[in-house]
Tab-separated table of C-alpha atoms in Angstrom:
chain	number	residue	atom	x	y	z
L	1	MET	CA	-30.765	-42.662	67.408
L	2	SER	CA	-30.329	-42.986	63.644
L	3	LEU	CA	-30.169	-39.997	61.332
L	4	GLU	CA	-33.300	-41.189	59.496
L	5	ILE	CA	-35.334	-41.218	62.723
L	6	ILE	CA	-34.041	-37.745	63.634
L	7	THR	CA	-35.230	-36.302	60.318
L	8	LEU	CA	-38.691	-37.818	60.819
L	9	ILE	CA	-38.935	-36.377	64.351
L	10	VAL	CA	-37.925	-32.931	63.078
L	11	LEU	CA	-40.562	-33.152	60.333
L	12	LEU	CA	-43.240	-34.011	62.908
L	13	ALA	CA	-42.067	-31.153	65.134
L	14	MET	CA	-42.337	-28.735	62.222
L	15	PHE	CA	-45.980	-29.719	61.641
L	16	ILE	CA	-46.794	-29.275	65.323
L	17	ILE	CA	-45.070	-25.895	65.601
L	18	GLY	CA	-46.587	-24.631	62.354
L	19	SER	CA	-50.067	-25.630	63.506
L	20	VAL	CA	-49.774	-24.010	66.942
L	21	ILE	CA	-47.755	-20.870	66.233
L	22	SER	CA	-48.490	-18.311	63.521
L	23	VAL	CA	-45.306	-18.814	61.529
L	24	ASN	CA	-44.883	-19.757	57.882
L	25	MET	CA	-43.999	-23.456	57.734
L	26	GLY	CA	-41.843	-22.813	54.703
L	27	VAL	CA	-39.449	-20.786	56.869
L	28	LEU	CA	-39.408	-23.645	59.381
L	29	GLY	CA	-38.662	-26.072	56.557
L	30	ILE	CA	-35.759	-24.067	55.139
L	31	VAL	CA	-34.185	-23.470	58.570
L	32	ALA	CA	-34.644	-27.141	59.506
L	33	ALA	CA	-33.099	-28.182	56.183
L	34	PHE	CA	-30.061	-26.004	56.945
L	35	ILE	CA	-29.601	-27.207	60.533
L	36	VAL	CA	-30.267	-30.891	59.911
L	37	GLY	CA	-28.513	-30.910	56.558
L	38	THR	CA	-25.290	-29.161	57.559
L	39	TYR	CA	-24.818	-29.709	61.310
L	40	VAL	CA	-26.400	-33.142	61.721
L	41	SER	CA	-25.870	-34.966	58.435
L	42	GLY	CA	-22.871	-33.079	57.061
L	43	LEU	CA	-24.342	-32.036	53.704
L	44	SER	CA	-22.772	-29.120	51.868
L	45	LEU	CA	-24.562	-25.862	51.093
L	46	GLU	CA	-24.592	-26.916	47.444
L	47	ASP	CA	-26.573	-30.004	48.451
L	48	LEU	CA	-29.068	-27.818	50.325
L	49	TYR	CA	-29.522	-25.477	47.378
L	50	ALA	CA	-30.018	-28.504	45.130
L	51	ALA	CA	-32.817	-29.669	47.453
L	52	PHE	CA	-34.828	-26.500	46.794
L	53	PRO	CA	-37.682	-27.426	44.383
L	54	VAL	CA	-36.984	-24.926	41.608
L	55	ASP	CA	-39.425	-26.715	39.294
L	56	MET	CA	-42.265	-26.384	41.811
L	57	PHE	CA	-41.493	-22.699	42.400
L	58	ILE	CA	-41.484	-21.942	38.659
L	59	LEU	CA	-44.721	-23.901	38.222
L	60	LEU	CA	-46.534	-22.061	41.029
L	61	ALA	CA	-45.135	-18.641	40.101
L	62	GLY	CA	-45.892	-19.011	36.398
L	63	VAL	CA	-49.404	-20.367	36.714
L	64	THR	CA	-50.509	-18.001	39.487
L	65	TYR	CA	-49.062	-15.067	37.504
L	66	LEU	CA	-50.968	-15.985	34.339
L	67	PHE	CA	-54.230	-16.607	36.161
L	68	ALA	CA	-53.840	-13.449	38.250
L	69	ILE	CA	-53.887	-11.613	34.921
L	70	ALA	CA	-56.940	-13.627	33.818
L	71	LEU	CA	-58.710	-12.851	37.092
L	72	ASN	CA	-57.748	-9.186	36.969
L	73	ASN	CA	-59.130	-8.594	33.475
L	74	GLY	CA	-62.348	-10.586	33.955
L	75	THR	CA	-61.452	-13.558	31.730
L	76	LEU	CA	-62.035	-16.124	34.470
L	77	ASP	CA	-65.482	-14.685	35.117
L	78	MET	CA	-66.285	-15.129	31.418
L	79	ILE	CA	-65.111	-18.773	31.525
L	80	ILE	CA	-67.187	-19.369	34.636
L	81	SER	CA	-70.308	-17.996	32.970
L	82	GLY	CA	-69.802	-20.463	30.124
L	83	GLY	CA	-69.436	-23.313	32.604
L	84	LEU	CA	-72.714	-22.412	34.278
L	85	LYS	CA	-74.503	-22.438	30.943
L	86	LEU	CA	-73.109	-25.927	30.318
L	87	VAL	CA	-74.767	-27.306	33.465
L	88	LYS	CA	-77.879	-25.150	32.957
L	89	GLY	CA	-77.645	-23.546	36.369
L	90	ASN	CA	-77.253	-26.768	38.364
L	91	VAL	CA	-74.199	-25.827	40.395
L	92	GLY	CA	-74.010	-29.292	41.961
L	93	LEU	CA	-72.959	-30.747	38.598
L	94	LEU	CA	-69.917	-28.479	38.269
L	95	PRO	CA	-67.610	-30.635	40.447
L	96	TRP	CA	-68.542	-33.694	38.379
L	97	VAL	CA	-68.016	-31.881	35.073
L	98	LEU	CA	-64.507	-31.017	36.262
L	99	PHE	CA	-63.949	-34.561	37.599
L	100	PHE	CA	-64.724	-36.191	34.254
L	101	LEU	CA	-62.921	-33.491	32.283
L	102	SER	CA	-59.721	-34.012	34.295
L	103	ALA	CA	-60.130	-37.812	34.052
L	104	LEU	CA	-60.535	-37.604	30.270
L	105	LEU	CA	-57.503	-35.357	29.811
L	106	SER	CA	-55.370	-37.653	31.982
L	107	ALA	CA	-56.610	-40.824	30.276
L	108	VAL	CA	-55.573	-39.590	26.831
L	109	GLY	CA	-52.067	-38.857	28.041
L	110	ALA	CA	-52.008	-35.389	29.637
L	111	SER	CA	-49.840	-35.318	32.760
L	112	THR	CA	-51.244	-34.126	36.071
L	113	VAL	CA	-48.613	-31.365	35.973
L	114	ALA	CA	-50.307	-30.069	32.826
L	115	VAL	CA	-53.961	-30.590	33.789
L	116	GLY	CA	-53.928	-29.315	37.376
L	117	PRO	CA	-52.541	-25.811	36.800
L	118	ILE	CA	-55.217	-25.186	34.160
L	119	LEU	CA	-58.257	-26.505	36.026
L	120	PHE	CA	-57.581	-25.527	39.648
L	121	PRO	CA	-57.648	-21.716	39.160
L	122	ILE	CA	-60.911	-21.866	37.209
L	123	ALA	CA	-62.540	-24.417	39.515
L	124	LEU	CA	-61.680	-22.612	42.732
L	125	ARG	CA	-62.922	-19.343	41.277
L	126	LEU	CA	-66.200	-21.156	40.569
L	127	ALA	CA	-66.244	-22.523	44.093
L	128	TYR	CA	-65.819	-19.049	45.559
L	129	GLN	CA	-68.538	-17.447	43.472
L	130	HIS	CA	-71.110	-20.192	43.983
L	131	LYS	CA	-70.404	-21.112	47.589
L	132	ILE	CA	-69.073	-24.571	46.791
L	133	ASN	CA	-66.735	-25.989	49.419
L	134	PRO	CA	-63.232	-25.500	47.930
L	135	ILE	CA	-62.150	-28.814	49.464
L	136	LEU	CA	-64.906	-30.527	47.464
L	137	MET	CA	-64.013	-28.795	44.215
L	138	GLY	CA	-60.261	-29.230	44.570
L	139	THR	CA	-60.502	-32.865	45.646
L	140	LEU	CA	-62.730	-33.903	42.741
L	141	ILE	CA	-60.296	-32.413	40.252
L	142	SER	CA	-57.455	-34.290	41.946
L	143	THR	CA	-59.352	-37.598	42.089
L	144	GLY	CA	-60.468	-37.076	38.492
L	145	MET	CA	-56.903	-36.678	37.323
L	146	TYR	CA	-55.814	-39.877	39.055
L	147	ALA	CA	-58.898	-41.737	37.865
L	148	GLY	CA	-57.474	-41.348	34.373
L	149	SER	CA	-53.755	-41.348	35.183
L	150	PHE	CA	-53.296	-45.116	35.161
L	151	SER	CA	-54.487	-45.558	31.591
L	152	PRO	CA	-51.936	-47.159	29.239
L	153	LEU	CA	-51.400	-43.710	27.671
L	154	ASN	CA	-50.520	-41.737	30.808
L	155	ILE	CA	-47.049	-41.518	32.322
L	156	PHE	CA	-48.256	-43.174	35.569
L	157	GLY	CA	-49.697	-46.121	33.671
L	158	LEU	CA	-46.615	-46.309	31.471
L	159	VAL	CA	-44.306	-46.397	34.503
L	160	VAL	CA	-46.283	-49.084	36.350
L	161	ASN	CA	-46.830	-51.243	33.270
L	162	GLY	CA	-43.213	-50.894	32.182
L	163	ILE	CA	-41.853	-51.939	35.574
L	164	MET	CA	-44.234	-54.887	35.791
L	165	LYS	CA	-43.075	-56.003	32.360
L	166	SER	CA	-39.396	-55.587	33.210
L	167	GLU	CA	-39.882	-57.598	36.415
L	168	LYS	CA	-41.678	-60.291	34.342
L	169	ILE	CA	-44.756	-60.168	36.590
L	170	PRO	CA	-48.183	-61.092	35.101
L	171	HIS	CA	-50.096	-57.883	34.575
L	172	SER	CA	-53.044	-56.311	32.717
L	173	PRO	CA	-52.757	-52.569	31.908
L	174	ILE	CA	-56.500	-52.336	31.216
L	175	MET	CA	-57.406	-53.922	34.570
L	176	LEU	CA	-55.095	-51.487	36.361
L	177	PHE	CA	-56.881	-48.592	34.665
L	178	ILE	CA	-60.347	-49.985	35.476
L	179	ASN	CA	-59.475	-50.677	39.122
L	180	CYS	CA	-58.064	-47.194	39.711
L	181	PHE	CA	-60.916	-45.476	37.861
L	182	ILE	CA	-63.589	-47.289	39.902
L	183	PHE	CA	-61.785	-46.566	43.173
L	184	TYR	CA	-61.554	-42.851	42.441
L	185	VAL	CA	-65.198	-42.613	41.421
L	186	LEU	CA	-66.176	-44.204	44.738
L	187	ILE	CA	-63.878	-41.898	46.711
L	188	SER	CA	-65.279	-38.881	44.843
L	189	LEU	CA	-68.847	-39.878	45.698
L	190	VAL	CA	-67.919	-40.012	49.397
L	191	VAL	CA	-66.199	-36.625	49.223
L	192	PHE	CA	-69.128	-35.120	47.295
L	193	ILE	CA	-71.601	-36.210	49.973
L	194	ALA	CA	-69.334	-35.386	52.931
L	195	PHE	CA	-68.598	-31.825	51.807
L	196	GLY	CA	-72.068	-30.627	50.956
L	197	GLY	CA	-72.455	-31.684	47.346
L	198	LEU	CA	-76.023	-32.914	47.704
L	199	ARG	CA	-77.331	-29.506	48.746
L	200	LEU	CA	-75.879	-28.033	45.552
L	201	LEU	CA	-77.875	-30.274	43.205
L	202	LYS	CA	-80.998	-28.122	43.304
L	203	PRO	CA	-80.993	-25.858	40.195
L	204	ARG	CA	-80.708	-22.180	41.051
L	205	THR	CA	-83.067	-19.504	39.838
L	206	GLY	CA	-81.971	-16.904	37.338
L	207	ALA	CA	-81.819	-14.282	40.082
L	208	GLU	CA	-79.532	-16.449	42.240
L	209	LEU	CA	-77.164	-17.078	39.335
L	210	GLU	CA	-77.039	-13.379	38.504
L	211	VAL	CA	-76.159	-12.521	42.103
L	212	ALA	CA	-73.415	-15.159	42.140
L	213	ALA	CA	-72.015	-14.028	38.815
L	214	THR	CA	-71.779	-10.433	39.983
L	215	ALA	CA	-70.418	-11.253	43.440
L	216	GLU	CA	-67.240	-9.475	44.433
L	217	GLY	CA	-64.240	-11.195	42.890
L	218	GLY	CA	-61.433	-8.959	44.093
L	219	ALA	CA	-59.444	-7.029	41.556
L	220	GLY	CA	-61.157	-8.703	38.633
L	221	ALA	CA	-64.468	-7.057	39.457
L	222	VAL	CA	-62.809	-3.650	39.630
L	223	ASN	CA	-60.850	-3.904	36.427
L	224	ALA	CA	-63.849	-5.275	34.509
L	225	LYS	CA	-65.121	-1.682	34.387
L	226	THR	CA	-62.592	-0.623	31.754
L	227	GLU	CA	-63.715	0.404	28.310
L	228	SER	CA	-65.681	-2.391	26.624
L	229	ASN	CA	-63.605	-2.570	23.427
L	230	GLU	CA	-60.285	-2.778	25.247
L	231	SER	CA	-61.702	-5.245	27.753
L	232	THR	CA	-63.115	-7.548	25.074
L	233	TRP	CA	-59.992	-7.893	22.939
L	234	TYR	CA	-57.804	-8.343	26.009
L	235	LYS	CA	-60.065	-11.132	27.304
L	236	ILE	CA	-59.920	-12.806	23.898
L	237	ALA	CA	-56.124	-12.573	23.946
L	238	THR	CA	-56.063	-14.035	27.459
L	239	LEU	CA	-58.323	-16.916	26.436
L	240	PHE	CA	-56.061	-17.571	23.466
L	241	GLY	CA	-53.062	-17.544	25.807
L	242	ILE	CA	-54.639	-20.090	28.155
L	243	GLY	CA	-55.544	-22.285	25.183
L	244	LEU	CA	-52.007	-21.951	23.835
L	245	LEU	CA	-50.602	-22.976	27.227
L	246	ILE	CA	-52.796	-26.102	27.256
L	247	THR	CA	-51.677	-26.964	23.715
L	248	LEU	CA	-47.994	-26.428	24.439
L	249	ALA	CA	-48.081	-28.366	27.722
L	250	ILE	CA	-50.145	-31.331	26.517
L	251	GLY	CA	-49.239	-31.509	22.827
L	252	PHE	CA	-45.593	-30.422	22.920
L	253	ASP	CA	-44.569	-31.305	26.493
L	254	MET	CA	-43.522	-27.745	27.322
L	255	ASP	CA	-42.788	-26.962	30.969
L	256	MET	CA	-46.032	-25.545	32.378
L	257	GLY	CA	-44.378	-22.967	34.629
L	258	PHE	CA	-42.102	-21.437	31.997
L	259	GLY	CA	-44.888	-21.548	29.423
L	260	ALA	CA	-47.243	-19.666	31.747
L	261	LEU	CA	-44.576	-17.045	32.494
L	262	MET	CA	-43.938	-16.454	28.783
L	263	ILE	CA	-47.629	-16.109	27.951
L	264	GLY	CA	-48.198	-13.950	31.022
L	265	LEU	CA	-45.350	-11.658	29.969
L	266	VAL	CA	-46.826	-11.216	26.490
L	267	LEU	CA	-50.212	-10.350	28.013
L	268	ALA	CA	-48.551	-7.909	30.414
L	269	LEU	CA	-46.762	-6.156	27.533
L	270	MET	CA	-50.071	-5.865	25.660
L	271	ALA	CA	-51.693	-3.958	28.542
L	272	PRO	CA	-48.953	-2.647	30.839
L	273	LYS	CA	-51.163	-0.105	32.610
L	274	ASN	CA	-53.278	-2.909	34.085
L	275	GLN	CA	-50.344	-4.816	35.594
L	276	ALA	CA	-49.544	-2.748	38.678
L	277	ASP	CA	-51.233	-5.042	41.196
L	278	ILE	CA	-50.726	-8.421	39.487
L	279	ILE	CA	-47.530	-9.355	41.348
L	280	LYS	CA	-49.059	-8.254	44.660
L	281	GLN	CA	-52.012	-10.602	44.101
L	282	MET	CA	-49.819	-13.691	43.765
L	283	PRO	CA	-49.801	-16.012	46.837
L	284	TRP	CA	-46.158	-15.591	47.839
L	285	GLY	CA	-46.750	-16.873	51.370
L	286	VAL	CA	-48.171	-20.118	50.034
L	287	MET	CA	-45.292	-20.540	47.598
L	288	LEU	CA	-42.757	-20.035	50.397
L	289	MET	CA	-44.586	-22.529	52.586
L	290	VAL	CA	-44.733	-25.263	49.947
L	291	THR	CA	-41.198	-24.859	48.593
L	292	GLY	CA	-39.729	-24.544	52.097
L	293	ILE	CA	-41.245	-27.816	53.268
L	294	MET	CA	-40.228	-29.513	50.036
L	295	THR	CA	-36.658	-28.316	50.585
L	296	TYR	CA	-36.604	-30.152	53.890
L	297	VAL	CA	-38.103	-33.255	52.256
L	298	GLY	CA	-35.322	-33.026	49.670
L	299	VAL	CA	-32.783	-33.133	52.495
L	300	MET	CA	-34.575	-36.180	53.910
L	301	GLU	CA	-34.180	-37.890	50.539
L	302	LYS	CA	-30.475	-37.025	50.394
L	303	VAL	CA	-29.748	-38.498	53.830
L	304	GLY	CA	-31.640	-41.714	53.010
L	305	THR	CA	-34.839	-41.340	55.053
L	306	MET	CA	-37.075	-42.391	52.170
L	307	GLU	CA	-34.951	-45.458	51.454
L	308	PHE	CA	-35.020	-46.305	55.145
L	309	MET	CA	-38.823	-46.338	55.154
L	310	THR	CA	-39.169	-48.393	51.979
L	311	ASP	CA	-36.597	-50.940	53.185
L	312	GLN	CA	-38.876	-51.846	56.080
L	313	ILE	CA	-41.201	-53.567	53.612
L	314	ALA	CA	-38.717	-56.385	53.061
L	315	SER	CA	-38.628	-57.249	56.775
L	316	ILE	CA	-42.185	-58.634	56.857
L	317	GLY	CA	-42.673	-62.297	55.976
L	318	ASN	CA	-46.473	-62.429	55.484
L	319	PRO	CA	-47.208	-61.224	51.898
L	320	VAL	CA	-50.711	-59.939	52.766
L	321	LEU	CA	-49.442	-57.832	55.667
L	322	ALA	CA	-46.408	-56.810	53.634
L	323	SER	CA	-48.664	-55.483	50.875
L	324	LEU	CA	-50.613	-53.499	53.481
L	325	MET	CA	-47.414	-51.991	54.867
L	326	ALA	CA	-46.168	-51.266	51.349
L	327	SER	CA	-49.434	-49.436	50.602
L	328	TYR	CA	-49.111	-47.242	53.683
L	329	VAL	CA	-45.429	-46.524	53.062
L	330	ALA	CA	-46.431	-45.521	49.517
L	331	GLY	CA	-49.124	-43.231	50.867
L	332	VAL	CA	-46.996	-41.518	53.514
L	333	ILE	CA	-43.948	-40.924	51.325
L	334	SER	CA	-45.904	-39.931	48.229
L	335	ALA	CA	-47.690	-37.230	50.246
L	336	PHE	CA	-44.342	-35.399	50.348
L	337	ALA	CA	-42.457	-36.732	47.332
L	338	SER	CA	-42.926	-37.450	43.639
L	339	THR	CA	-45.682	-39.993	43.008
L	340	THR	CA	-44.122	-41.098	39.740
L	341	GLY	CA	-40.689	-41.460	41.269
L	342	PHE	CA	-41.972	-43.374	44.246
L	343	LEU	CA	-43.999	-45.760	42.066
L	344	ALA	CA	-40.798	-46.482	40.187
L	345	ALA	CA	-39.139	-47.355	43.502
L	346	VAL	CA	-41.837	-49.177	45.462
L	347	ILE	CA	-42.950	-51.621	42.763
L	348	PRO	CA	-39.482	-53.205	42.321
L	349	LEU	CA	-39.129	-53.304	46.120
L	350	SER	CA	-42.476	-55.101	46.269
L	351	ALA	CA	-41.494	-57.652	43.618
L	352	PRO	CA	-41.357	-60.543	46.158
L	353	ILE	CA	-44.994	-59.821	47.067
L	354	LEU	CA	-46.090	-59.421	43.460
L	355	GLN	CA	-44.422	-62.704	42.459
L	356	ASP	CA	-46.010	-64.688	45.302
L	357	PRO	CA	-48.403	-67.207	43.658
L	358	ALA	CA	-50.837	-66.772	46.536
L	359	MET	CA	-51.252	-63.066	45.727
L	360	SER	CA	-53.049	-61.311	42.875
L	361	SER	CA	-50.361	-59.235	41.178
L	362	ILE	CA	-52.925	-56.898	39.596
L	363	GLY	CA	-54.607	-56.485	42.981
L	364	VAL	CA	-51.364	-55.602	44.752
L	365	VAL	CA	-50.154	-53.205	42.062
L	366	SER	CA	-53.590	-51.532	41.953
L	367	ALA	CA	-53.454	-51.009	45.727
L	368	LEU	CA	-49.926	-49.590	45.497
L	369	SER	CA	-50.878	-47.303	42.609
L	370	VAL	CA	-53.903	-45.909	44.430
L	371	ALA	CA	-52.033	-45.577	47.724
L	372	ALA	CA	-49.245	-43.566	46.081
L	373	SER	CA	-51.632	-41.192	44.305
L	374	VAL	CA	-54.710	-40.766	46.517
L	375	VAL	CA	-52.700	-38.744	49.048
L	376	ASP	CA	-51.784	-36.032	46.530
L	377	ILE	CA	-54.366	-33.706	48.050
L	378	SER	CA	-51.606	-32.968	50.589
L	379	PRO	CA	-50.593	-29.273	50.571
L	380	PHE	CA	-47.006	-30.446	50.094
L	381	SER	CA	-47.789	-32.185	46.810
L	382	THR	CA	-48.386	-30.449	43.473
L	383	ASN	CA	-52.179	-30.700	43.598
L	384	GLY	CA	-52.458	-29.542	47.188
L	385	ALA	CA	-50.054	-26.695	46.527
L	386	LEU	CA	-52.135	-25.547	43.548
L	387	ILE	CA	-55.292	-25.674	45.666
L	388	MET	CA	-53.596	-23.560	48.328
L	389	ALA	CA	-52.344	-21.103	45.714
L	390	ASN	CA	-55.747	-20.584	44.071
L	391	VAL	CA	-58.348	-20.864	46.846
L	392	GLN	CA	-60.322	-17.660	47.418
L	393	GLY	CA	-62.369	-16.190	50.230
L	394	VAL	CA	-60.771	-18.212	53.045
L	395	ASN	CA	-58.252	-17.688	55.813
L	396	GLU	CA	-55.103	-19.238	54.330
L	397	ARG	CA	-53.786	-20.527	57.651
L	398	LEU	CA	-57.065	-22.139	58.663
L	399	PHE	CA	-57.569	-23.572	55.183
L	400	PHE	CA	-54.048	-25.012	55.266
L	401	ARG	CA	-54.881	-26.807	58.513
L	402	LYS	CA	-58.129	-28.109	57.060
L	403	LEU	CA	-56.433	-29.337	53.875
L	404	LEU	CA	-53.733	-30.972	55.987
L	405	MET	CA	-56.396	-32.748	58.052
L	406	ILE	CA	-58.142	-33.998	54.907
L	407	ALA	CA	-54.801	-35.194	53.546
L	408	GLY	CA	-54.220	-36.967	56.856
L	409	LEU	CA	-57.551	-38.769	56.483
L	410	PHE	CA	-56.656	-39.759	52.932
L	411	ILE	CA	-53.291	-41.083	54.146
L	412	ALA	CA	-54.932	-42.947	57.051
L	413	LEU	CA	-57.842	-44.456	55.099
L	414	GLY	CA	-56.973	-44.432	51.381
L	415	PRO	CA	-54.184	-47.048	51.286
L	416	GLY	CA	-56.105	-49.311	53.674
L	417	LEU	CA	-59.284	-49.134	51.591
L	418	ALA	CA	-57.363	-49.847	48.397
L	419	TRP	CA	-55.647	-52.828	50.063
L	420	LEU	CA	-58.970	-54.102	51.417
L	421	LEU	CA	-60.695	-53.829	48.034
L	422	PHE	CA	-57.956	-55.065	45.705
L	423	VAL	CA	-55.863	-57.403	47.872
L	424	LEU	CA	-57.917	-58.811	50.744
L	425	ILE	CA	-61.343	-58.981	49.066
L	426	GLY	CA	-60.243	-58.983	45.445
L	427	THR	CA	-62.179	-57.834	42.402
L	428	PRO	CA	-64.352	-60.252	40.373
L	429	TRP	CA	-62.451	-59.461	37.193
């Protein structure tokens, strides 16, 4: 049995064990990375340490720290109240406001790494207070981001368009953007209906909104009882900090995790007596779970498992079936690895398909782009990890299973639907 197959079997076993037994899957991932990496594949300890996703840990730690402060001092509740005024009490419009906001930010060039950490904490706080399914809220932010991510201004669009140009394959950046945007709107409509969005469309009465706004929100509700003057200026400072983080991340390409830690530290120094429980409120179990699994995936990359899977594309002679297989390989691998990095790998590997005169190059590349991004609701991707880190009022273990099941459905259906729409049927434009 090849080493690549062994690593895939171990990954499957980890999912099964983690779903059946009450053990943190991150611990399973780190132990599996050590055993498989050192005793099976012969990697050094330095290679294993290099596989640990330091960037993901800093991102999760920084953002959850900053927004734990914002939750603790009541700033998130103030933002939420403003959001409700925007939709005039119609809670069912909130997911769509966040969908189009995330799509707009992505379309003008903001990376998903910058948009997600800002929107997920606020959106999932809204979901908790107003009894919106957190899967619905989190998914629409994710689909919104990818609806705009293939514009000619975003890094995803730049990567795809640049590779197509370098491979000298006929391509239209605007058509790629339109195809992906339409697909994600359709997917979002299905998710909205499937997860109870229609029942939310009825405007709530003033009494219902007041009850929701004053619902228990953990430590934030307790600490909101501090003196009004101190509370007000600290909330203003926190709002300024969040705005500064958005500006630094989007306008100056600052690392979101380090930026959040710096701003969080300044806020902590401004009100040190309110910081005692902030660290305790951070979702350390979730961070261990995500980074542990990603460590094992990093080992899989080092031993060549990802290359092994992508190489199977070249073994299929029929270009239509090959594009279908390429879409599913993109979906499966991207659920655990970098979407941008995988797009940069799978499109050159798919060049024989894209250059086939019988195939629509824009159709194939649209299917590949959607397949590689639609699965990012997975709890082992950045978006899924941020959803796990910020969801409120749920059993973390049960919610993890549910999110994993939804990600499985996206992996099973998303690439196939994109292939059916863009390759087999084809778009009229």
